Coordinates of C-alpha atoms in Angstrom, one line a residue:
Chain A
M25 CA 202.6 -69.2 27.0
R26 CA 203.1 -72.5 28.8
D27 CA 206.7 -72.1 29.9
I28 CA 206.6 -72.1 33.7
K29 CA 210.0 -70.6 34.2
A30 CA 209.2 -67.7 31.8
L31 CA 205.9 -67.0 33.6
E32 CA 207.7 -67.0 36.9
G33 CA 210.1 -64.5 35.4
I34 CA 207.2 -62.3 34.3
A35 CA 205.8 -62.5 37.8
R36 CA 209.1 -61.4 39.3
E37 CA 209.2 -58.5 36.9
I38 CA 205.5 -57.5 37.7
R39 CA 206.5 -57.5 41.4
T40 CA 209.4 -55.2 40.7
Y41 CA 207.0 -52.8 38.8
I42 CA 204.4 -53.0 41.6
L43 CA 207.0 -52.1 44.2
R44 CA 208.6 -49.3 42.2
M45 CA 205.3 -47.6 41.3
L46 CA 204.0 -47.8 44.9
T47 CA 207.2 -46.3 46.2
E48 CA 207.0 -43.6 43.8
A49 CA 203.3 -42.9 44.6
G50 CA 204.0 -43.0 48.3
S51 CA 200.7 -44.7 49.0
G52 CA 198.7 -47.7 47.7
H53 CA 198.2 -51.4 48.4
T54 CA 201.3 -53.6 48.5
G55 CA 200.2 -56.7 50.2
G56 CA 197.2 -57.7 48.1
S57 CA 199.0 -56.6 44.8
L58 CA 201.9 -59.0 45.5
S59 CA 199.7 -61.9 46.7
A60 CA 197.6 -62.1 43.5
A61 CA 200.5 -61.5 41.2
D62 CA 201.2 -65.2 40.2
V63 CA 197.6 -65.9 39.4
A64 CA 197.0 -62.8 37.4
V65 CA 200.2 -63.2 35.5
A66 CA 199.2 -66.8 34.6
I67 CA 195.7 -65.8 33.5
Y68 CA 197.1 -62.9 31.3
F69 CA 200.1 -64.5 29.8
S70 CA 199.1 -68.1 29.5
K71 CA 195.4 -68.0 28.8
M72 CA 194.1 -64.6 27.6
N73 CA 193.5 -63.6 24.0
F74 CA 193.8 -59.8 23.7
N75 CA 195.3 -57.1 21.5
P76 CA 196.7 -54.0 23.2
D77 CA 196.3 -52.1 19.9
N78 CA 192.7 -52.8 19.9
P79 CA 191.5 -52.8 23.5
K80 CA 187.9 -53.4 22.5
L81 CA 188.6 -56.4 20.3
K82 CA 185.3 -58.4 20.2
E83 CA 187.0 -61.7 20.7
R84 CA 189.1 -60.7 23.6
D85 CA 189.0 -62.6 26.8
R86 CA 188.0 -60.4 29.7
F87 CA 189.7 -59.7 33.0
I88 CA 187.9 -58.1 35.9
L89 CA 189.9 -57.1 39.0
S90 CA 187.1 -57.0 41.6
K91 CA 189.6 -56.3 44.4
G92 CA 190.3 -52.9 42.8
H93 CA 192.8 -51.9 45.5
A94 CA 195.3 -54.2 43.7
A95 CA 195.4 -51.7 40.9
P96 CA 199.2 -51.6 40.8
L97 CA 199.2 -55.3 39.8
L98 CA 196.6 -54.7 37.0
Y99 CA 198.5 -51.7 35.7
S100 CA 201.8 -53.5 35.7
I101 CA 200.3 -56.4 33.8
L102 CA 198.6 -54.1 31.2
A103 CA 201.9 -52.2 30.7
K104 CA 203.8 -55.5 30.3
A105 CA 201.1 -56.6 27.9
G106 CA 201.7 -53.5 25.8
Y107 CA 198.7 -51.3 26.6
F108 CA 200.8 -48.4 27.6
D109 CA 204.5 -47.6 28.4
I110 CA 206.2 -49.2 31.5
E111 CA 207.4 -45.7 32.4
S112 CA 204.0 -44.3 32.9
L113 CA 203.6 -46.7 35.8
L114 CA 205.5 -44.3 37.9
T115 CA 202.7 -41.7 37.6
L116 CA 200.4 -43.9 39.7
R117 CA 198.0 -41.8 41.9
K118 CA 199.5 -38.5 40.6
I119 CA 197.2 -35.6 39.8
D120 CA 197.9 -35.7 36.0
S121 CA 197.9 -39.5 35.6
S122 CA 195.3 -41.7 34.1
L123 CA 196.4 -44.3 36.6
Q124 CA 194.0 -43.7 39.4
G125 CA 194.3 -45.1 42.8
H126 CA 191.7 -47.7 41.8
P127 CA 191.1 -48.8 38.3
C128 CA 189.2 -46.6 36.0
C129 CA 188.0 -48.0 32.8
E130 CA 187.4 -44.6 31.2
T131 CA 191.0 -43.6 31.5
V132 CA 193.0 -46.8 31.2
P133 CA 192.8 -49.0 28.2
G134 CA 192.5 -52.6 29.1
V135 CA 190.5 -52.0 32.2
E136 CA 187.0 -53.4 31.5
I137 CA 185.1 -51.8 34.4
S138 CA 186.0 -49.4 37.2
T139 CA 186.4 -51.1 40.6
G140 CA 187.3 -50.2 44.1
S141 CA 184.1 -50.4 46.0
L142 CA 184.3 -54.1 46.9
G143 CA 182.1 -57.0 45.9
Q144 CA 181.0 -55.7 42.6
G145 CA 183.3 -57.4 40.0
L146 CA 181.7 -60.8 39.9
S147 CA 178.3 -59.4 39.0
V148 CA 179.9 -57.6 36.1
A149 CA 181.9 -60.7 35.1
N150 CA 178.6 -62.6 35.0
G151 CA 177.0 -60.0 32.8
I152 CA 179.9 -60.1 30.3
A153 CA 179.8 -63.9 30.3
L154 CA 176.1 -63.9 29.6
G155 CA 176.5 -61.3 26.8
L156 CA 179.3 -63.3 25.2
R157 CA 177.1 -66.4 25.4
L158 CA 174.3 -64.6 23.6
D159 CA 176.6 -63.6 20.9
K160 CA 178.1 -67.2 20.7
N161 CA 181.4 -65.6 21.3
P162 CA 183.9 -68.2 22.6
A163 CA 185.8 -65.7 24.7
R164 CA 186.2 -66.4 28.5
V165 CA 185.9 -64.1 31.5
Y166 CA 188.2 -64.1 34.6
C167 CA 187.5 -62.4 37.9
I168 CA 189.9 -62.0 40.8
M169 CA 188.3 -61.3 44.2
G170 CA 189.9 -60.9 47.5
D171 CA 189.1 -63.2 50.5
G172 CA 188.0 -60.2 52.7
E173 CA 186.0 -59.0 49.8
I174 CA 183.7 -62.1 49.7
Q175 CA 182.3 -60.7 53.0
E176 CA 180.2 -58.4 50.7
G177 CA 176.7 -59.8 50.2
Q178 CA 176.7 -59.0 46.5
I179 CA 179.3 -61.6 45.9
W180 CA 176.9 -64.3 47.0
E181 CA 174.1 -62.8 45.0
A182 CA 176.4 -63.1 42.0
A183 CA 177.5 -66.5 43.0
M184 CA 173.8 -67.6 42.9
T185 CA 173.4 -65.9 39.5
A186 CA 176.4 -67.6 37.9
A187 CA 175.2 -71.1 39.0
H188 CA 171.5 -70.3 38.1
Y189 CA 172.5 -69.4 34.6
K190 CA 175.1 -72.1 34.3
I191 CA 177.8 -69.6 33.4
D192 CA 180.7 -71.8 32.4
N193 CA 182.6 -69.3 30.3
L194 CA 183.7 -67.7 33.6
C195 CA 186.5 -68.6 35.9
A196 CA 186.6 -66.7 39.3
V197 CA 189.6 -66.6 41.6
V198 CA 189.6 -66.0 45.4
D199 CA 193.0 -64.5 46.3
N200 CA 192.9 -66.2 49.8
N201 CA 195.7 -64.5 51.6
G202 CA 194.0 -64.5 55.0
L203 CA 194.4 -60.8 55.9
Q204 CA 192.3 -57.8 55.5
I205 CA 192.8 -54.1 56.8
D206 CA 191.7 -54.8 60.3
G207 CA 193.5 -58.1 60.8
P208 CA 193.2 -61.7 60.0
V209 CA 190.1 -62.4 57.9
E210 CA 188.9 -65.1 60.2
K211 CA 189.2 -62.7 63.2
V212 CA 187.5 -59.7 61.5
M213 CA 184.7 -61.7 60.0
G214 CA 184.9 -65.4 59.5
I215 CA 184.4 -66.6 55.9
A216 CA 185.3 -70.3 56.5
P217 CA 184.5 -72.8 55.1
V218 CA 185.3 -71.1 51.9
H219 CA 185.4 -74.3 49.7
D220 CA 182.1 -75.6 51.1
K221 CA 180.4 -72.3 50.6
W222 CA 181.1 -72.0 46.9
T223 CA 180.3 -75.7 46.5
A224 CA 177.0 -75.1 48.3
F225 CA 176.3 -72.2 45.8
G226 CA 176.7 -74.6 42.9
W227 CA 180.3 -73.9 41.7
N228 CA 183.0 -76.2 40.6
V229 CA 185.7 -75.4 43.2
I230 CA 189.4 -75.9 42.8
E231 CA 191.9 -75.3 45.6
I232 CA 195.5 -74.5 44.8
D233 CA 198.8 -73.0 46.1
G234 CA 198.4 -69.6 44.5
H235 CA 202.1 -69.2 44.2
N236 CA 202.8 -72.5 42.3
M237 CA 202.7 -71.7 38.7
K238 CA 202.3 -75.4 37.7
E239 CA 199.2 -75.7 40.0
I240 CA 197.8 -72.4 38.8
L241 CA 198.1 -73.4 35.1
A242 CA 196.5 -76.8 35.8
A243 CA 193.6 -75.2 37.6
L244 CA 193.0 -72.7 34.7
D245 CA 193.1 -75.6 32.2
K246 CA 190.6 -77.6 34.3
A247 CA 188.3 -74.6 34.6
E248 CA 187.9 -74.6 30.8
T249 CA 186.8 -78.1 30.7
V250 CA 184.0 -77.9 33.3
K251 CA 180.6 -77.3 31.6
G252 CA 177.2 -76.3 33.0
K253 CA 178.7 -74.6 36.0
P254 CA 181.0 -71.8 37.0
T255 CA 184.4 -72.5 38.4
V256 CA 186.1 -70.7 41.3
I257 CA 189.8 -71.2 42.1
I258 CA 190.6 -70.7 45.7
A259 CA 194.2 -69.6 45.5
H260 CA 196.0 -69.9 48.8
T261 CA 198.4 -67.0 48.8
V262 CA 200.6 -65.0 51.1
K263 CA 200.0 -61.3 51.6
G264 CA 203.0 -59.4 50.4
K265 CA 204.5 -62.5 48.6
G266 CA 208.0 -62.2 47.3
V267 CA 209.4 -59.8 49.8
S268 CA 210.2 -61.4 53.2
F269 CA 209.6 -58.4 55.4
F270 CA 206.2 -57.7 53.8
E271 CA 205.0 -61.3 53.8
G272 CA 202.0 -62.1 56.1
K273 CA 202.2 -58.5 57.5
V274 CA 198.7 -57.0 57.8
E275 CA 200.2 -53.5 58.1
Y276 CA 201.3 -53.7 54.4
H277 CA 197.7 -54.1 53.2
G278 CA 197.7 -50.3 52.5
I279 CA 201.1 -49.0 52.9
A280 CA 203.6 -48.4 50.1
P281 CA 207.3 -49.3 50.5
S282 CA 209.7 -46.6 51.6
R283 CA 212.8 -46.0 49.4
E284 CA 215.0 -48.1 51.7
E285 CA 212.5 -51.0 51.8
L286 CA 212.3 -50.8 48.0
E287 CA 216.1 -51.3 47.6
K288 CA 216.0 -54.3 49.9
A289 CA 212.9 -55.7 48.3
L290 CA 214.3 -55.4 44.7
K291 CA 217.4 -57.2 45.8
E292 CA 215.2 -60.1 47.2
I293 CA 213.2 -60.4 44.1
G294 CA 216.4 -60.4 42.1
Chain B
M17 CA 139.2 -30.3 33.7
G18 CA 142.7 -30.1 32.4
E19 CA 143.4 -29.5 28.7
R20 CA 142.8 -32.3 26.3
P21 CA 145.6 -33.7 24.2
Q22 CA 145.7 -32.2 20.8
S23 CA 147.4 -33.6 17.7
S24 CA 149.5 -31.2 15.5
E25 CA 146.4 -30.6 13.4
G26 CA 144.7 -29.3 16.5
K27 CA 142.1 -32.2 16.5
T28 CA 141.0 -32.9 20.0
T29 CA 141.3 -36.5 21.2
V30 CA 140.5 -38.1 24.5
L31 CA 142.6 -41.2 25.4
P32 CA 141.9 -43.4 28.4
S33 CA 144.1 -43.2 31.4
K34 CA 147.1 -45.5 31.3
A35 CA 150.0 -46.4 33.6
T36 CA 153.3 -45.5 32.4
R37 CA 154.7 -49.0 33.4
D38 CA 152.2 -50.5 31.0
A39 CA 153.5 -48.3 28.3
Y40 CA 157.0 -49.4 29.2
G41 CA 156.2 -53.1 29.0
E42 CA 154.6 -52.7 25.6
T43 CA 157.5 -50.6 24.2
L44 CA 160.1 -52.9 25.4
L45 CA 158.3 -55.8 23.6
E46 CA 158.1 -53.8 20.4
L47 CA 161.9 -52.9 20.7
G48 CA 162.7 -56.5 21.4
K49 CA 161.2 -57.5 18.1
K50 CA 163.2 -54.9 16.2
R51 CA 166.5 -55.2 17.9
N52 CA 168.3 -58.3 19.3
D53 CA 170.8 -56.2 21.2
I54 CA 168.1 -55.2 23.7
V55 CA 168.2 -57.3 26.9
V56 CA 166.1 -56.9 30.0
L57 CA 166.8 -57.6 33.7
D58 CA 164.5 -57.6 36.6
A59 CA 164.7 -58.4 40.3
D60 CA 161.6 -60.6 40.9
L61 CA 159.1 -58.0 40.0
S62 CA 158.6 -58.5 36.3
G63 CA 154.8 -58.8 36.7
S64 CA 154.7 -55.4 38.3
T65 CA 157.3 -53.7 36.2
K66 CA 155.7 -55.2 33.1
T67 CA 159.0 -56.5 31.8
V68 CA 157.2 -59.9 31.8
K69 CA 155.9 -59.2 28.3
F70 CA 159.5 -59.1 27.0
A71 CA 160.4 -62.0 29.2
K72 CA 157.7 -64.2 27.6
A73 CA 158.6 -63.2 24.1
F74 CA 162.4 -63.3 24.4
P75 CA 163.2 -65.6 27.3
E76 CA 166.9 -65.9 26.2
R77 CA 167.3 -62.1 26.4
F78 CA 165.6 -61.8 29.7
F79 CA 167.5 -62.3 33.1
N80 CA 165.6 -62.5 36.3
L81 CA 168.2 -61.9 39.1
G82 CA 165.8 -62.8 41.9
V83 CA 165.7 -60.5 44.9
S84 CA 169.1 -59.0 44.3
E85 CA 169.1 -55.4 43.0
Q86 CA 172.9 -54.9 43.5
D87 CA 173.7 -57.9 41.4
M88 CA 171.2 -56.9 38.8
V89 CA 172.9 -53.6 38.3
G90 CA 176.4 -55.2 38.0
T91 CA 175.1 -57.8 35.7
A92 CA 173.5 -55.1 33.5
A93 CA 176.9 -53.2 33.4
G94 CA 178.6 -56.5 32.2
L95 CA 176.0 -57.0 29.5
A96 CA 176.5 -53.4 28.4
I97 CA 180.2 -54.0 28.1
T98 CA 179.6 -56.7 25.5
G99 CA 177.5 -54.2 23.4
K100 CA 174.1 -55.1 24.6
V101 CA 171.5 -52.5 25.7
P102 CA 170.3 -53.5 29.0
F103 CA 167.1 -52.3 30.5
A104 CA 167.2 -53.2 34.3
S105 CA 163.9 -52.7 36.2
T106 CA 162.5 -52.9 39.6
F107 CA 160.7 -50.6 42.0
A108 CA 162.2 -47.1 42.1
I109 CA 163.3 -47.2 45.8
F110 CA 165.0 -50.6 45.4
E111 CA 166.6 -49.7 42.1
T112 CA 168.1 -46.4 43.2
G113 CA 168.5 -46.8 47.0
R114 CA 169.5 -50.4 47.4
A115 CA 171.9 -50.4 44.6
W116 CA 173.2 -46.8 44.7
D117 CA 176.9 -47.6 45.1
Q118 CA 176.6 -50.1 42.3
I119 CA 174.9 -47.5 40.0
R120 CA 177.6 -45.0 41.0
L121 CA 180.6 -47.3 40.3
V122 CA 179.7 -49.7 37.4
V123 CA 177.1 -47.6 35.6
C124 CA 178.0 -43.9 36.1
Y125 CA 181.8 -43.9 36.9
S126 CA 182.3 -46.6 34.3
N127 CA 180.0 -44.8 32.0
T128 CA 178.3 -48.1 30.8
N129 CA 175.3 -48.0 28.5
V130 CA 172.8 -49.2 31.2
K131 CA 169.1 -48.1 31.2
L132 CA 167.6 -48.1 34.7
V133 CA 163.9 -48.0 34.3
A134 CA 162.2 -48.0 37.6
T135 CA 158.5 -48.3 38.3
H136 CA 156.4 -47.5 41.4
G137 CA 158.0 -44.1 41.9
G138 CA 156.4 -41.7 44.2
I139 CA 153.6 -41.6 46.8
T140 CA 150.9 -43.2 44.5
V141 CA 152.5 -46.6 45.1
G142 CA 149.8 -46.2 47.7
E143 CA 148.8 -48.9 50.3
D144 CA 152.2 -50.5 50.6
G145 CA 153.4 -47.5 52.5
A146 CA 156.6 -45.6 53.1
S147 CA 159.0 -48.6 52.7
H148 CA 157.8 -48.8 49.0
Q149 CA 157.3 -45.1 48.1
A150 CA 160.3 -43.7 46.4
L151 CA 160.4 -40.0 47.3
E152 CA 164.2 -39.6 47.2
D153 CA 165.1 -41.5 43.9
I154 CA 165.4 -38.5 41.7
A155 CA 167.8 -36.8 44.2
L156 CA 169.9 -39.9 44.4
M157 CA 170.2 -40.2 40.6
R158 CA 170.6 -36.6 39.9
A159 CA 173.7 -36.4 42.1
L160 CA 175.6 -38.9 39.9
P161 CA 177.8 -37.6 37.1
H162 CA 177.0 -39.0 33.6
M163 CA 173.4 -39.8 34.6
T164 CA 170.5 -38.6 32.7
V165 CA 167.2 -38.5 34.7
I166 CA 163.9 -38.6 33.1
V167 CA 160.3 -38.6 34.5
P168 CA 157.7 -39.0 31.8
A169 CA 154.4 -37.4 32.4
D170 CA 152.2 -40.0 30.9
A171 CA 152.1 -43.1 28.7
I172 CA 152.5 -41.2 25.5
E173 CA 155.7 -39.7 26.7
T174 CA 156.9 -43.0 28.1
V175 CA 156.7 -44.8 24.7
S176 CA 158.8 -42.0 23.1
V177 CA 161.3 -41.9 26.1
I178 CA 162.0 -45.6 25.9
N179 CA 162.4 -45.5 22.1
V180 CA 164.8 -42.6 22.4
I181 CA 167.0 -44.0 25.2
A182 CA 167.4 -47.2 23.4
N183 CA 169.4 -45.2 20.9
F184 CA 171.2 -43.1 23.3
T185 CA 174.6 -44.1 24.7
G186 CA 175.1 -43.6 28.3
P187 CA 173.5 -44.1 31.8
V188 CA 169.8 -43.2 32.0
Y189 CA 167.4 -43.4 34.9
V190 CA 163.7 -43.3 34.0
R191 CA 161.1 -43.1 36.7
L192 CA 157.7 -44.5 36.1
G193 CA 154.6 -44.9 38.2
R194 CA 152.2 -47.7 39.3
A195 CA 148.9 -46.1 38.9
K196 CA 146.9 -45.2 35.7
V197 CA 147.3 -41.6 34.8
P198 CA 145.6 -39.3 32.2
Q199 CA 147.3 -39.2 28.8
I200 CA 148.0 -35.5 28.4
M201 CA 150.8 -35.2 25.8
P202 CA 149.9 -34.7 22.2
P203 CA 149.7 -38.1 20.4
D204 CA 152.4 -37.1 18.0
Y205 CA 154.7 -35.9 20.7
K206 CA 158.5 -36.8 20.3
F207 CA 160.7 -36.7 23.3
N208 CA 163.9 -34.9 23.2
P209 CA 166.3 -35.5 26.1
G210 CA 167.1 -32.3 27.9
Q211 CA 164.2 -30.4 26.3
A212 CA 161.1 -29.5 28.2
Y213 CA 157.7 -29.4 26.7
T214 CA 155.8 -26.0 27.2
F215 CA 152.1 -26.3 27.1
H216 CA 152.1 -22.5 27.4
T217 CA 154.1 -19.8 29.1
G218 CA 152.1 -17.8 31.7
K219 CA 152.4 -14.1 32.3
D220 CA 151.6 -14.3 36.0
V221 CA 153.1 -17.6 37.1
N222 CA 154.7 -20.6 35.5
I223 CA 154.3 -24.1 36.9
I224 CA 157.3 -26.3 36.1
A225 CA 156.1 -29.9 36.7
A226 CA 157.2 -33.5 36.2
G227 CA 155.5 -36.8 36.1
I228 CA 151.9 -37.1 37.3
M229 CA 152.1 -33.5 38.5
V230 CA 152.0 -32.2 35.0
D231 CA 148.4 -33.2 34.8
A232 CA 147.7 -31.6 38.1
A233 CA 149.5 -28.4 36.9
L234 CA 147.3 -28.3 33.7
K235 CA 144.1 -28.6 35.9
A236 CA 145.4 -25.8 38.3
S237 CA 146.1 -23.6 35.3
A238 CA 142.6 -24.1 34.1
M239 CA 141.2 -23.1 37.6
L240 CA 143.4 -20.0 37.7
K241 CA 142.4 -18.9 34.2
N242 CA 138.8 -18.5 35.5
E243 CA 140.1 -16.1 38.1
G244 CA 142.1 -14.1 35.5
I245 CA 145.4 -15.6 36.5
D246 CA 147.7 -16.6 33.6
A247 CA 149.5 -19.7 34.7
G248 CA 151.8 -21.4 32.3
V249 CA 152.6 -25.1 32.4
I250 CA 155.9 -26.7 31.5
N251 CA 156.5 -30.5 31.4
M252 CA 160.2 -30.7 32.7
S253 CA 160.4 -34.5 32.0
T254 CA 164.2 -34.4 31.8
I255 CA 165.3 -33.5 35.3
K256 CA 168.9 -33.8 34.3
P257 CA 170.3 -32.3 32.2
L258 CA 167.9 -29.5 33.0
D259 CA 166.4 -27.3 30.3
E260 CA 167.9 -24.1 31.6
K261 CA 166.8 -22.0 28.6
T262 CA 163.1 -22.8 29.0
I263 CA 163.3 -22.1 32.8
L264 CA 165.0 -18.8 32.3
N265 CA 162.5 -17.8 29.7
A266 CA 159.5 -18.7 32.0
A267 CA 161.2 -16.9 35.0
K268 CA 161.8 -13.7 33.0
N269 CA 158.3 -13.5 31.8
S270 CA 156.4 -14.0 35.0
R271 CA 156.5 -13.1 38.8
L272 CA 156.4 -16.5 40.3
I273 CA 157.7 -20.0 39.5
I274 CA 156.1 -23.0 41.0
T275 CA 157.7 -26.5 40.8
A276 CA 155.6 -29.6 41.2
E277 CA 156.7 -33.1 41.6
E278 CA 155.7 -36.4 43.3
H279 CA 159.0 -36.5 45.1
S280 CA 160.6 -34.8 48.1
I281 CA 161.1 -31.1 47.7
I282 CA 164.7 -31.7 48.6
G283 CA 167.0 -32.6 45.7
G284 CA 164.5 -33.3 43.0
L285 CA 163.0 -31.0 40.3
G286 CA 162.3 -28.2 42.8
G287 CA 165.8 -28.4 44.1
A288 CA 167.2 -28.4 40.6
V289 CA 165.1 -25.4 39.4
C290 CA 166.1 -23.5 42.7
E291 CA 169.7 -24.3 42.2
F292 CA 169.6 -22.9 38.7
L293 CA 167.6 -19.8 39.3
S294 CA 169.3 -18.8 42.5
E295 CA 172.6 -18.5 40.6
N296 CA 171.2 -17.1 37.3
Y297 CA 167.9 -15.3 37.9
P298 CA 167.0 -15.0 41.6
M299 CA 163.2 -14.8 42.0
S300 CA 160.4 -16.2 44.1
V301 CA 160.0 -20.0 43.7
K302 CA 157.4 -22.2 45.5
R303 CA 158.1 -26.0 45.6
I304 CA 155.1 -28.4 45.6
G305 CA 156.2 -31.9 46.7
I306 CA 156.7 -34.1 49.7
K307 CA 157.8 -31.8 52.5
D308 CA 160.8 -33.7 54.1
T309 CA 158.6 -36.6 55.4
F310 CA 158.0 -40.3 54.8
G311 CA 154.7 -41.3 53.3
C312 CA 152.1 -43.6 54.7
S313 CA 149.6 -46.2 53.5
G314 CA 146.5 -45.1 51.8
A315 CA 144.7 -45.0 48.5
P316 CA 146.7 -42.9 45.9
D317 CA 144.1 -40.2 45.6
E318 CA 143.9 -39.9 49.4
L319 CA 147.6 -39.6 49.6
L320 CA 147.9 -37.0 47.0
K321 CA 145.3 -34.9 49.0
L322 CA 147.1 -35.6 52.3
Y323 CA 150.5 -34.4 51.0
S324 CA 148.9 -31.4 49.0
L325 CA 149.9 -32.8 45.5
T326 CA 146.6 -31.7 44.0
P327 CA 145.5 -29.1 41.3
E328 CA 143.8 -27.2 44.3
A329 CA 147.1 -27.0 46.2
I330 CA 149.0 -25.8 43.1
A331 CA 146.3 -23.1 42.5
E332 CA 146.3 -22.0 46.1
T333 CA 150.1 -21.8 46.1
A334 CA 149.9 -19.5 43.0
R335 CA 147.3 -17.3 44.5
E336 CA 149.3 -17.0 47.7
G337 CA 152.5 -16.3 45.9
L338 CA 151.1 -13.7 43.6
R339 CA 149.5 -11.8 46.5
K340 CA 152.9 -11.2 48.2

């Protein structure tokens, strides 16, 4: 799908699902689910080849949510994509639900690998990309990481591996919202200069406004054309994006909206 | 001397000692020739783990991740998702300790078809000392749901184990050693996951052993025989899932159980056997192994003596245990 207005519409819809399911659950990660929503929607609905009736389709493109705490985002997208009923989103985090607090590949169709302990998704994405290459399978791999997450050493091990093995069927995204649990990323543990770091590790780096659908699509297109090295998109985003009173608030990293907040938030999203 | 390997026809053969890691390297190479879904990963130790044989023959299916065990495990999980059968190797302590959370999340919790085959397990790593001696790896792997844990006794068993797990779906940890060890299993032996191999069941005591301690147990059994003590020997190569039936049978038919392993007595084979027996058939169990301490540098034989992992120590434990 290349229709920017339609993709923006899906992103709004996804945001309402995220907020509803989090409110119903009473806990979970609001800020980072909303910040990565536009990029994730663009990847799924403009780029990815998949079949919800056959989650293990060999030719499918793969999506890895390395920042597993944004599970509400992934579940909302999978429901929208047809992997399961939209209504089941409201069972998030409940004792009898398959929708665990962090993504579990054994219980949720469409989840490629379980995540939640940070820093691990990029390694798995590399492995999938190498496996696809061995099979001459033209499918591509997408991996969304958080900016706080790239403090994990394993990310940089994986960054080396992707460059060393010239993995170009992979496109990674850093959801660069600038906040982590204990405060601003640069205050907790500085990661700057992010662009230079990835460049130094041998990656093709694209920097964009992670809420501008046109820029996101252009970056994803560009990533496909770069051969011989992996591409990372540094998507500058706003934590809690879409709901004014959540935006840029570190407190909403791991807090679900109250019923009152939900009503107000849904009105804002429209 | 311990018992000699016997074929099913009962013909006695004597095979030279061989390191389990050598058997691993050769078996991987053979598997690689037969199956192109086999891929191999290593973390800069391919010469020591012997995956180098596969690497030379099939460079496109070999991935050296450099000194990055966590990334290696994650990459292996990704390859498994695409239908490959990845064998990921490094030294036992780095494989299981350094990458434990990775093994937990993307191998066990995700139930990916990753084969972790580690070499240099146990005290017989020798001169490199405590930093390189994995004495806790079995405990670490045994605690993880979905994980199968296997410690082959010799090269013969290793060949069979590697062939079997290549066809087995699910996470597996195989622990191999550095040093050459006697070949004690029958040449036509076929490994069955979860099934122990009983050399014979003893009326007085049964020694349940794994890895290099199976050979020591056979030698201890021969010593005790001369003194009129009937000591059975069981090779419990699958530590998880445990062959409970064989343990129960051995326990019911003797007065004492001894476990013997080249690992901490906490959380390994001894721990597993005690957990099972205390709930199902409480009786006297003596655990031979490393007694809650780190190792030190030294020649493998000297270390085995220093930490009482010898046939003599097993025999003495049997005598003492039976006197009480």
